[in-house]
Short mmCIF file of C-alpha atoms in Angstrom, two decimals:
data_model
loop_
_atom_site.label_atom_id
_atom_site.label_comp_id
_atom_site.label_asym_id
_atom_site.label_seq_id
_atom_site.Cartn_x
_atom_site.Cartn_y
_atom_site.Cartn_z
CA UNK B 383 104.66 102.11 50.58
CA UNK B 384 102.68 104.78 48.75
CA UNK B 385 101.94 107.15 51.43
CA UNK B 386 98.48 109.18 50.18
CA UNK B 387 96.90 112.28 52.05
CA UNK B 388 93.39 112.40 53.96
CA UNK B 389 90.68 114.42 54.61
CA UNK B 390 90.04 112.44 58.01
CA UNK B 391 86.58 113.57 59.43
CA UNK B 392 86.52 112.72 63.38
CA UNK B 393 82.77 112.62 64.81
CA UNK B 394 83.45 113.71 68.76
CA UNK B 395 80.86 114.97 70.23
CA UNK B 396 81.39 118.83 70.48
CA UNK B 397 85.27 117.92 70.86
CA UNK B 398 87.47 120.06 67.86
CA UNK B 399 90.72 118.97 67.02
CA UNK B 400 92.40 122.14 65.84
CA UNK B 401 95.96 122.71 64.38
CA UNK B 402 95.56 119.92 62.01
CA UNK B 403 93.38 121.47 59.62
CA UNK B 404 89.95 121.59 61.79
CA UNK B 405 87.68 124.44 60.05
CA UNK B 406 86.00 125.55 62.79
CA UNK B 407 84.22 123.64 65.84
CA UNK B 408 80.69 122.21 65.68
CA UNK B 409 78.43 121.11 68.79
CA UNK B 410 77.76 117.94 68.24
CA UNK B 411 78.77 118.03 64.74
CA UNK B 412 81.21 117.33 62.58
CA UNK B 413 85.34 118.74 62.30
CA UNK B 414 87.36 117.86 59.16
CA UNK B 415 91.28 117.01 59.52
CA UNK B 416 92.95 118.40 56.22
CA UNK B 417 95.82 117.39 54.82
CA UNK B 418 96.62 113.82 57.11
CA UNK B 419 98.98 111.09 55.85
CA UNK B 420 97.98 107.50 55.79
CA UNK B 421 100.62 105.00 56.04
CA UNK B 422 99.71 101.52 56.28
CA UNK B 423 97.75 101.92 59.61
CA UNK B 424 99.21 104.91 60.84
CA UNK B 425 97.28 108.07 60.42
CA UNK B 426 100.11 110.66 60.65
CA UNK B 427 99.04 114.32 61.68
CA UNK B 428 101.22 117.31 59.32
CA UNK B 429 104.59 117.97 60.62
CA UNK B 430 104.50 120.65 63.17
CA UNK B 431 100.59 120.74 63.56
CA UNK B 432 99.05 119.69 67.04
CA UNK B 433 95.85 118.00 68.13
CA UNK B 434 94.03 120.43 70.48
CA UNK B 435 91.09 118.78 72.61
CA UNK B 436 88.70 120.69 74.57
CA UNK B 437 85.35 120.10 76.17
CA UNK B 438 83.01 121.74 78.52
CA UNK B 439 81.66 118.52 79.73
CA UNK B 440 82.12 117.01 83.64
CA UNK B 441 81.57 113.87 85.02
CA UNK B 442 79.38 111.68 83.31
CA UNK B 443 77.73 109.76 86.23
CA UNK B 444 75.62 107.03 84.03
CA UNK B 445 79.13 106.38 82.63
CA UNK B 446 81.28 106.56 85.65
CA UNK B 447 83.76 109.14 84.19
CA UNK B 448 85.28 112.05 83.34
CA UNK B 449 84.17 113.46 79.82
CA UNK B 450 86.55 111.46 77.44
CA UNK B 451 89.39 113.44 75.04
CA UNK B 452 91.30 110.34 74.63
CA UNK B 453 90.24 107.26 75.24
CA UNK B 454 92.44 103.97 74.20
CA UNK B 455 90.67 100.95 75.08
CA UNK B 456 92.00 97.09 74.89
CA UNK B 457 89.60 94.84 72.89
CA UNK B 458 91.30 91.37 73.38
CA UNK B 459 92.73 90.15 76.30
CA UNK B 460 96.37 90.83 76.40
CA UNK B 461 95.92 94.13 74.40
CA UNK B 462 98.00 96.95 75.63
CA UNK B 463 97.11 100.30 74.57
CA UNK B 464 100.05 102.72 74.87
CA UNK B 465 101.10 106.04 74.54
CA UNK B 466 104.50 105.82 73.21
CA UNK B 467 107.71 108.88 72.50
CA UNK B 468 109.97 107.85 69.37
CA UNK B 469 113.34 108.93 68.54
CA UNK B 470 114.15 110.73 65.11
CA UNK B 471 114.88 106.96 64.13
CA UNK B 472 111.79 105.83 65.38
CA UNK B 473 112.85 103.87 67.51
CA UNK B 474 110.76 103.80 71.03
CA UNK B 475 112.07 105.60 74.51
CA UNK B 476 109.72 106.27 76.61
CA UNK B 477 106.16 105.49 77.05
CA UNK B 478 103.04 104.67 79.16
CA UNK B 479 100.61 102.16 79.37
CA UNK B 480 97.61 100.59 80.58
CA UNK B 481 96.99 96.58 80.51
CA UNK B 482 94.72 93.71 82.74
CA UNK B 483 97.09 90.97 81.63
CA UNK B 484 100.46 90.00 81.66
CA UNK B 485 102.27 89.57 78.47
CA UNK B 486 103.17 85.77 79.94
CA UNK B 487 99.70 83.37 80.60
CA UNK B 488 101.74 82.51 83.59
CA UNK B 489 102.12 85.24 85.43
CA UNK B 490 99.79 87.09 87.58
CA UNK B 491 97.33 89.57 86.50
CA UNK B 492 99.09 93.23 85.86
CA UNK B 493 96.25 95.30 86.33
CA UNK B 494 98.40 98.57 86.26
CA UNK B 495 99.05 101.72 84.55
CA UNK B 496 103.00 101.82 83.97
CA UNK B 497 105.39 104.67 83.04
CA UNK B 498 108.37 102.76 81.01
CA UNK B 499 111.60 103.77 79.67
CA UNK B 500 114.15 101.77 77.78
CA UNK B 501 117.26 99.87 79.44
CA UNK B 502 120.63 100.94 78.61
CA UNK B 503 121.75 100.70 74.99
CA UNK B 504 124.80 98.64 75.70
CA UNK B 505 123.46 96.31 78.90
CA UNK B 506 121.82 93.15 78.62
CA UNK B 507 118.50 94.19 77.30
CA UNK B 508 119.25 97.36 75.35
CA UNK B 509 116.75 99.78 74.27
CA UNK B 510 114.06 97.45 75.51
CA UNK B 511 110.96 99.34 77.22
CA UNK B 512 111.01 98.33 81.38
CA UNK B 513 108.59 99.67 83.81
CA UNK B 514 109.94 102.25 86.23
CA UNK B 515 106.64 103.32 87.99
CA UNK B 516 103.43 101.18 87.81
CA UNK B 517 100.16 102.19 89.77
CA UNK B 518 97.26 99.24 89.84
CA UNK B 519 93.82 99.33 89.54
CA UNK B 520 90.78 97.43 90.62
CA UNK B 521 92.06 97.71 93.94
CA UNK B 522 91.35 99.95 97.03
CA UNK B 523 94.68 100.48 98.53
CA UNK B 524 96.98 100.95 95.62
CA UNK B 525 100.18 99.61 95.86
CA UNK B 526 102.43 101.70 93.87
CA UNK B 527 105.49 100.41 92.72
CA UNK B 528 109.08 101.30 91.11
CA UNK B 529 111.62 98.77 89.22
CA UNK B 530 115.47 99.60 88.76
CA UNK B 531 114.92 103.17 89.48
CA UNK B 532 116.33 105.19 92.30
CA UNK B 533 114.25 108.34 93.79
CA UNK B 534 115.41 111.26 94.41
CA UNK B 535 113.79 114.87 96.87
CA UNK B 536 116.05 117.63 94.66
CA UNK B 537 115.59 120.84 96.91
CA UNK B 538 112.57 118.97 98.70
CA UNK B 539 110.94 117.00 101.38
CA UNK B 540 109.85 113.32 101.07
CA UNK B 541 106.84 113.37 103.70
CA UNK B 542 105.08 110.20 104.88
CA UNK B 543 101.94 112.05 107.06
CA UNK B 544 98.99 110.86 108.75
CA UNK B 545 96.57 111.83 111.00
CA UNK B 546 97.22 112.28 114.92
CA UNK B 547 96.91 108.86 116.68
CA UNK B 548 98.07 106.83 113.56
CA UNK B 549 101.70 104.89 112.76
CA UNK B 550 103.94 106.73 109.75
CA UNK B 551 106.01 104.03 108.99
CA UNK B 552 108.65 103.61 106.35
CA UNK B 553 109.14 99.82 105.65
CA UNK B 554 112.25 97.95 104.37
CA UNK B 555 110.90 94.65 102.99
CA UNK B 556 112.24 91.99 100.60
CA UNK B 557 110.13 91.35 97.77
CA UNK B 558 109.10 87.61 96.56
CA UNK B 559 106.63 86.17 93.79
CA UNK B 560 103.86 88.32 92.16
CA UNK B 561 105.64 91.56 94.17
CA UNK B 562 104.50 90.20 97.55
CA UNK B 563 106.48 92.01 100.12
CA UNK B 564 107.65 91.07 103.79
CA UNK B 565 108.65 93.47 106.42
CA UNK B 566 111.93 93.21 107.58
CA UNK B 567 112.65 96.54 109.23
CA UNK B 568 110.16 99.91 110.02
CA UNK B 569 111.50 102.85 110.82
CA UNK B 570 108.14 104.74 112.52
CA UNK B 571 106.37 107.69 113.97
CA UNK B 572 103.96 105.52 116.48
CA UNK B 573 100.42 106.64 117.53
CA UNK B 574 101.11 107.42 121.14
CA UNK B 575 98.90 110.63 121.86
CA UNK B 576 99.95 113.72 120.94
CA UNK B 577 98.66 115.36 124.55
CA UNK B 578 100.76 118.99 124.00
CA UNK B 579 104.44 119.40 125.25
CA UNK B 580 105.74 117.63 122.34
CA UNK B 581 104.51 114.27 124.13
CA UNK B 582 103.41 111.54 121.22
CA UNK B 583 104.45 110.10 117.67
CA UNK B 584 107.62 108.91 119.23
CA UNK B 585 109.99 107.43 116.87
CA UNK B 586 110.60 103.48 116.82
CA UNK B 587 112.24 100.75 115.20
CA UNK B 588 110.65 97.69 114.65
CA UNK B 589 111.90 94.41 113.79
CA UNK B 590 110.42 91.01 111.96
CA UNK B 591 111.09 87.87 112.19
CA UNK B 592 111.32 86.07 109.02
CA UNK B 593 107.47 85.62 108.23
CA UNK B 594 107.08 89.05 108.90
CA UNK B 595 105.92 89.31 112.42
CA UNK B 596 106.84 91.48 114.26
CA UNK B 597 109.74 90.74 117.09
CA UNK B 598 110.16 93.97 119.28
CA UNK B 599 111.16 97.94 119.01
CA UNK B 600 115.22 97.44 119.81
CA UNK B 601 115.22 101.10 119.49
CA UNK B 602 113.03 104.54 120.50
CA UNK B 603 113.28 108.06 121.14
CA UNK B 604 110.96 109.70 122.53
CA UNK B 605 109.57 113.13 121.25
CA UNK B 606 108.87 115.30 124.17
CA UNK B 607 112.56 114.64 125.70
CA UNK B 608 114.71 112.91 123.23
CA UNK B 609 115.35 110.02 125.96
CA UNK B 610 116.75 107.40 124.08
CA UNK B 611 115.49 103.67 124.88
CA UNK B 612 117.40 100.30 124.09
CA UNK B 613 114.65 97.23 124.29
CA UNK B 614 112.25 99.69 126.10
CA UNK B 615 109.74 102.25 124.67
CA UNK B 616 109.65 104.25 127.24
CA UNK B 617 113.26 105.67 128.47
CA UNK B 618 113.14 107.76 131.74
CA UNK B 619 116.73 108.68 131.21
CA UNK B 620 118.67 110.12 128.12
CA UNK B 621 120.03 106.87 127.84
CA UNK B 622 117.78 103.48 129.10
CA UNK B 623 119.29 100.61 128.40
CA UNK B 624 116.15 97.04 128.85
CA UNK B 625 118.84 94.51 129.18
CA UNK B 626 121.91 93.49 131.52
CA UNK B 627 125.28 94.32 129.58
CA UNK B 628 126.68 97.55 128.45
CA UNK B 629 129.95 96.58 126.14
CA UNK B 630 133.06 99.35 125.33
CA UNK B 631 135.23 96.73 123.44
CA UNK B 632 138.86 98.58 123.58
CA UNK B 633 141.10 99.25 126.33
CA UNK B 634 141.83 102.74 127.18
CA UNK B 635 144.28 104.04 129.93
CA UNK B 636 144.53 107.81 130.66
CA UNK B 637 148.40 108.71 130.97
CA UNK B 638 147.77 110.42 134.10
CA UNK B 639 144.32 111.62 136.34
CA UNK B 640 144.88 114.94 133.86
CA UNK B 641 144.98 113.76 131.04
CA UNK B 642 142.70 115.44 128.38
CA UNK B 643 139.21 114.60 128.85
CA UNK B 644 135.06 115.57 128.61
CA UNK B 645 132.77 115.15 131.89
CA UNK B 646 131.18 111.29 131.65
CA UNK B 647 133.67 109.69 129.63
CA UNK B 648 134.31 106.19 130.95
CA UNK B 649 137.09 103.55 129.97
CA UNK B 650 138.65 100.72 131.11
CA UNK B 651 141.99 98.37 131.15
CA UNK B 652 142.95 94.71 132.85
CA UNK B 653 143.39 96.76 136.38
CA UNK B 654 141.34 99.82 136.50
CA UNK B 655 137.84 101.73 135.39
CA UNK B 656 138.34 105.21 134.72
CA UNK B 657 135.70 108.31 135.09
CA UNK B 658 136.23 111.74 133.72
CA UNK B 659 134.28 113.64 136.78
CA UNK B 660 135.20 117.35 135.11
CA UNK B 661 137.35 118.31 132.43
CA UNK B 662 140.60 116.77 132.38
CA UNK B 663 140.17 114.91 135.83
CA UNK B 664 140.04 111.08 135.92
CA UNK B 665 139.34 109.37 138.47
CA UNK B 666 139.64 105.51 138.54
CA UNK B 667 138.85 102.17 141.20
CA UNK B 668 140.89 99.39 141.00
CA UNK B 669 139.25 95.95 139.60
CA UNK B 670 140.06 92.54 141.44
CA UNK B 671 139.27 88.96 140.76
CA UNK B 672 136.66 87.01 142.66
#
């Protein structure tokens, strides 16, 4: 295809697009692009040159926006309008985009913006675009999402925060149709009242049941003491165990009452419990059947 150069004049409303062969900037006027290659539809900007947009305009309340320097909008209504990074072969890497519908009738309504990147080059679905990070719209509580990517804090922190009085939680869920989501598993910083000492946002676990209702906190530990609670939220010991079994599975007999030891240790065998009451001092009391 015969590729032919432009003079492409660009009408933007006190907006100059320099670096491509812009003159000089005009209020309301007009800027010319020199020197622009058509080809077929593409409009292709000199090698090297660089579209600079600026504007001195803020939110444009009878528009509900920000002053515009780009704006791609879809006209029909699967249209996805895309930014999109090429390779020196052209081929396409990385790219984001903005879309209502789903490429497939039958799915559910997309209604994101989505950062892609291509697949692997020698798996199933090489050098195809997937969405890594998607972030929906028309929605007040966005839920933002990530596909077959892993996240990583380099050097960093990873902070879920919230006011005093509310839960933090982290949630492990398994996913279903249309990217529903049921709880499973939340690891959280409760809203117990933070009342000074370090008393409040104690740190549960909570359990679901398989509709994703909650079934009880197995585990806790409270802030202020670091009492640890099994079935009970509120442990007045460092260990409280809410049930009425405590299990050590293997046998253990001391060679002799001083035999090496730590102060609390416990064990057991088919005649005897054992107590370390000091450093290398067991004591035990014989067991008998009833």
């Amino acid at each position: 295809m015969k590729l032919k150069t432009l003079a492409v004049t660009v009408i933007l409303g006190g907006v100059c697009l320099l670096g491509a062969g812009c003159a000089e900037q005009k209020q309301g006027g007009e800027s010319t692009l020199g020197q622009a290659v058509q080809n077929g539809n593409d409009i292709m900007i000199p090698h090297n040159d660089r579209l600079h947009l600026s504007t001195d305009k803020k939110w444009i309340e009878q528009e509900g926006h920000q002053s515009d320097l780009i704006r791609l909008q879809w006209t029909a209504e699967r249209a996805k309008p895309a930014i999109v990074w090429v390779d020196e072969e052209g081929k396409d890497k990385t790219a984001i985009i903005s879309h209502d519908k789903a490429n497939n009738p039958e799915q559910h309504d997309h209604k994101h913006i989505s950062f892609e990147t291509t697949m692997s080059p020698t798996g199933q679905y090489a050098n195809q675009l997937f969405t890594r990070f998607e972030i929906p719209f028309d929605t007040d509580i966005s839920e933002i999402r990530t596909h077959s990517s892993n996240f990583n804090v380099m050097n960093g922190v990873l902070r879920v925060a919230g006011e005093k009085g509310s839960n933090r939680d982290i949630e492990l869920s398994v996913s279903g149709k249309e990217n529903e989501t049921t709880p499973r598993w939340v690891v959280r910083a409760d809203s117990s009242q933070e009342s000074g000492d370090n008393t409040g946002s104690n740190l549960q676990f909570i359990r679901y049941d398989d509709n994703g209702e909650v079934i009880d906190s197995p585990l806790s530990i409270q802030r202020t003491n670091g009492n640890i609670g099994i079935g009970t939220n509120d442990p007045d010991t460092k260990l409280d165990i809410n049930g009425d079994k405590l299990r050590i599975r293997e046998k253990y007999t001391p060679a002799s009452s001083s035999s090496a030891c730590s102060q609390g240790q416990m064990a057991w065998d088919d005649n005897h419990v054992y107590v370390c009451v000091a450093e290398d001092n067991w004591k035990r009391t014989e067991l008998s059947s009833w």
